[in-house]
Amino acid sequence: MGTKIIPVSVTTRKSLSKKQRAIEVLARLKRLYPDATCSLNYSTPVQLLVATILSAQCTDERVNKVTPALFGKFPDAESLAIADLVELESLVRSTGFYRNKAKNIQAACRMIVTEFNSVVPNQMEQLLKLPGVARKTANVVLAHAYGINAGVTVDTHVKRLCERLSLTEHTDPVRIEQDLMGLLPQPDWENWSIRLIYHGRAICKARSPVCVACELADLCPAANQPVVVG
């Protein structure tokens, strides 16, 4: 049986610093989602890179339905770099924005082959040179392919929950990431994001957050349920 979460009072919540609340949210997320991990299916760093590019404005579930056929035909950077673009577009069509995604995937793989000896780089500044790769994708690849916590992945779930939890006053993902890096221990940067994504899918939904069932509600200024009065 897991550890019981004891709600804090309104008075206590207001007396906590932003960093203290972030650490308490992190502790609860660890208890709520102890086995949370990247939900994209991949076997190699380049496959993770491709899957993450495809996940933009698309569910991981949909990406995981697309990648078996994609990686069965084009399993590595070399094959993706010389793939027929029309065929590549066809394989990724259902992920949305398929033309742009296919173009970026191929261009990134060509750069990986020609400039990085067919190996996905393990440094942020090099990853950001790849077409279609911004900090979100780079953070995912570094954390899950190489075990490097270089930053905090900020997707729509993370952005929404951090705004509701008042852990940031910014709307730009890069500024949100900087705020979170200052609030959280570096070893937890990536799994913070994964656990928030799990929570966003299950409880803190965009249009209808289930605050009455949320075990972070007492820490959340945006919660629409009564909390324990101090």
Coordinates of C-alpha atoms in Angstrom, one line a residue:
M1 CA 0.0 0.0 0.0
G2 CA 1.3 3.5 -0.9
T3 CA 2.0 6.3 1.5
K4 CA -1.1 8.3 2.4
I5 CA -1.1 11.8 1.0
I6 CA -2.1 14.3 3.8
P7 CA -3.6 17.5 2.3
V8 CA -2.1 20.8 3.4
S9 CA -4.3 23.7 4.7
V10 CA -4.9 26.9 2.7
T11 CA -2.7 28.7 5.2
T12 CA 0.1 26.2 4.8
R13 CA -0.1 26.3 1.1
K14 CA 0.1 30.1 1.0
S15 CA 3.1 30.0 3.3
L16 CA 5.1 27.6 1.1
S17 CA 7.6 29.1 -1.3
K18 CA 7.2 28.2 -5.0
K19 CA 10.2 25.9 -4.7
Q20 CA 8.7 24.1 -1.6
R21 CA 5.5 23.6 -3.4
A22 CA 7.3 22.2 -6.5
I23 CA 9.2 19.8 -4.3
E24 CA 6.0 18.6 -2.6
V25 CA 4.3 18.2 -6.0
L26 CA 7.3 16.2 -7.2
A27 CA 7.1 13.9 -4.2
R28 CA 3.4 13.3 -4.7
L29 CA 3.8 12.6 -8.4
K30 CA 6.5 10.0 -7.6
R31 CA 4.1 8.3 -5.3
L32 CA 1.2 8.5 -7.7
Y33 CA 3.1 7.4 -10.8
P34 CA 6.1 5.4 -9.6
D35 CA 6.6 3.6 -12.9
A36 CA 6.1 6.5 -15.2
T37 CA 8.4 6.4 -18.2
C38 CA 8.6 7.6 -21.8
S39 CA 5.6 6.1 -23.6
L40 CA 7.1 6.2 -27.1
N41 CA 8.3 2.9 -28.5
Y42 CA 11.8 2.9 -29.9
S43 CA 15.0 0.7 -30.0
T44 CA 17.7 3.2 -30.8
P45 CA 18.5 6.9 -30.3
V46 CA 17.5 7.8 -33.9
Q47 CA 14.2 6.0 -33.6
L48 CA 13.5 7.9 -30.4
L49 CA 14.4 11.2 -32.2
V50 CA 12.1 10.3 -35.1
A51 CA 9.2 9.2 -32.8
T52 CA 9.5 12.5 -30.8
I53 CA 9.4 14.6 -33.9
L54 CA 6.3 12.7 -35.0
S55 CA 4.7 13.3 -31.5
A56 CA 4.4 17.0 -32.1
Q57 CA 0.6 17.8 -32.0
C58 CA -0.1 14.1 -32.0
T59 CA -0.6 11.5 -29.3
D60 CA 2.1 9.0 -28.4
E61 CA -0.5 6.3 -28.9
R62 CA -0.9 7.3 -32.5
V63 CA 2.9 7.6 -33.0
N64 CA 3.3 4.0 -31.6
K65 CA 0.9 2.8 -34.2
V66 CA 2.8 4.4 -37.0
T67 CA 6.4 3.6 -36.1
P68 CA 6.4 -0.2 -36.4
A69 CA 5.9 0.0 -40.2
L70 CA 8.1 3.1 -40.5
F71 CA 11.1 1.5 -38.6
G72 CA 10.5 -1.8 -40.2
K73 CA 11.2 -0.2 -43.6
F74 CA 13.6 2.5 -42.5
P75 CA 15.3 1.4 -39.2
D76 CA 18.2 3.8 -39.0
A77 CA 19.5 7.2 -40.0
E78 CA 21.2 5.9 -43.2
S79 CA 18.0 4.4 -44.6
L80 CA 15.8 7.4 -43.6
A81 CA 18.3 9.8 -45.2
I82 CA 17.9 8.2 -48.6
A83 CA 14.2 7.1 -48.3
D84 CA 11.7 8.1 -51.0
L85 CA 10.1 11.2 -49.5
V86 CA 6.6 10.4 -50.8
E87 CA 6.8 7.0 -49.2
L88 CA 8.0 8.5 -46.0
E89 CA 5.1 11.0 -46.0
S90 CA 2.7 8.1 -46.6
L91 CA 4.0 6.2 -43.6
V92 CA 3.7 9.1 -41.2
R93 CA 0.6 10.7 -42.7
S94 CA -1.7 9.9 -39.8
T95 CA 0.4 11.8 -37.3
G96 CA -0.6 15.1 -38.8
F97 CA 1.5 17.7 -40.5
Y98 CA 3.1 14.8 -42.3
R99 CA 4.8 16.6 -45.1
N100 CA 6.7 18.9 -42.7
K101 CA 7.5 16.0 -40.4
A102 CA 8.8 13.7 -43.1
K103 CA 10.9 16.5 -44.6
N104 CA 12.4 17.3 -41.2
I105 CA 13.0 13.6 -40.3
Q106 CA 14.9 13.1 -43.6
A107 CA 16.9 16.3 -43.3
A108 CA 17.8 15.5 -39.7
C109 CA 18.9 12.0 -40.6
R110 CA 21.0 13.3 -43.5
M111 CA 22.8 15.7 -41.1
I112 CA 23.3 12.8 -38.6
V113 CA 24.9 10.7 -41.3
T114 CA 27.1 13.5 -42.9
E115 CA 28.0 15.5 -39.8
F116 CA 27.8 13.1 -36.9
N117 CA 29.1 9.9 -38.3
S118 CA 25.5 8.3 -38.3
V119 CA 25.3 8.8 -34.5
V120 CA 22.6 10.9 -32.9
P121 CA 24.6 13.6 -31.0
N122 CA 24.4 13.6 -27.2
Q123 CA 24.9 17.3 -26.7
M124 CA 22.1 19.9 -26.6
E125 CA 23.8 22.4 -28.9
Q126 CA 24.4 19.8 -31.6
L127 CA 20.9 18.3 -31.4
L128 CA 19.4 21.8 -31.8
K129 CA 21.2 22.0 -35.2
L130 CA 19.1 19.2 -36.5
P131 CA 16.0 20.2 -38.6
G132 CA 12.8 19.8 -36.7
V133 CA 14.5 19.6 -33.3
A134 CA 13.8 22.2 -30.6
R135 CA 14.6 21.9 -26.9
K136 CA 11.6 19.7 -26.2
T137 CA 12.7 17.0 -28.6
A138 CA 16.4 17.4 -27.6
N139 CA 15.5 17.0 -23.9
V140 CA 13.6 13.8 -24.5
V141 CA 16.4 12.3 -26.6
L142 CA 19.2 13.3 -24.2
A143 CA 17.3 11.9 -21.1
H144 CA 16.0 8.7 -22.5
A145 CA 18.6 7.7 -25.1
Y146 CA 21.6 8.9 -23.1
G147 CA 20.6 9.4 -19.5
I148 CA 21.4 13.1 -19.6
N149 CA 19.1 15.6 -17.8
A150 CA 20.0 18.7 -19.7
G151 CA 16.6 20.4 -19.2
V152 CA 12.9 20.0 -18.5
T153 CA 10.7 18.9 -21.4
V154 CA 7.8 21.3 -21.7
D155 CA 4.8 20.0 -23.7
T156 CA 1.2 21.1 -23.6
H157 CA 0.4 19.1 -20.5
V158 CA 3.5 20.4 -18.6
K159 CA 2.7 24.0 -19.7
R160 CA -0.9 23.7 -18.6
L161 CA -0.3 22.0 -15.2
C162 CA 2.6 24.3 -14.3
E163 CA 0.5 27.4 -15.0
R164 CA -2.4 26.0 -12.9
L165 CA 0.0 25.1 -10.1
S166 CA 1.4 28.7 -10.3
L167 CA 4.9 27.3 -10.7
T168 CA 5.6 29.8 -13.6
E169 CA 4.2 33.1 -14.7
H170 CA 5.4 32.6 -18.3
T171 CA 3.7 31.1 -21.3
D172 CA 6.8 30.6 -23.5
P173 CA 8.0 27.0 -23.2
V174 CA 11.7 28.1 -22.9
R175 CA 10.9 30.5 -20.1
I176 CA 8.8 27.8 -18.3
E177 CA 11.7 25.4 -18.7
Q178 CA 14.1 27.9 -17.1
D179 CA 11.7 28.4 -14.2
L180 CA 11.3 24.7 -13.6
M181 CA 15.1 24.0 -13.8
G182 CA 15.4 26.5 -10.9
L183 CA 12.7 24.8 -8.8
L184 CA 13.5 21.1 -9.2
P185 CA 16.5 18.8 -8.6
Q186 CA 18.3 18.0 -11.8
P187 CA 18.0 14.2 -11.6
D188 CA 14.2 14.7 -11.6
W189 CA 14.0 17.1 -14.5
E190 CA 12.8 14.6 -17.1
N191 CA 10.7 12.3 -15.0
W192 CA 8.9 15.4 -13.6
S193 CA 7.7 16.0 -17.1
I194 CA 6.6 12.4 -17.7
R195 CA 4.7 12.3 -14.4
L196 CA 3.0 15.6 -15.1
I197 CA 2.0 14.3 -18.5
Y198 CA 0.5 11.2 -16.9
H199 CA -1.4 13.4 -14.5
G200 CA -2.5 15.7 -17.2
R201 CA -4.0 12.8 -19.2
A202 CA -5.7 11.2 -16.2
I203 CA -6.8 14.1 -14.0
C204 CA -5.8 17.6 -14.9
K205 CA -7.4 17.7 -18.4
A206 CA -7.4 20.8 -20.5
R207 CA -11.2 21.4 -20.6
S208 CA -12.5 19.5 -17.6
P209 CA -9.9 19.0 -14.8
V210 CA -11.1 16.5 -12.2
C211 CA -10.1 18.6 -9.2
V212 CA -12.3 16.5 -6.8
A213 CA -10.1 13.5 -7.5
C214 CA -6.8 15.4 -7.7
E215 CA -4.2 14.6 -5.1
L216 CA -2.4 17.8 -5.9
A217 CA -5.5 20.0 -5.4
D218 CA -4.6 21.3 -2.0
L219 CA -1.3 22.6 -3.5
C220 CA -3.0 24.1 -6.6
P221 CA -4.3 27.7 -6.6
A222 CA -6.4 26.9 -9.6
A223 CA -8.3 23.9 -8.1
N224 CA -12.0 24.3 -8.0
Q225 CA -12.7 22.3 -5.0
P226 CA -12.6 23.2 -1.3
V227 CA -9.3 22.5 0.5
V228 CA -8.6 21.9 4.2
V229 CA -9.0 25.2 6.0
G230 CA -6.2 26.1 8.3

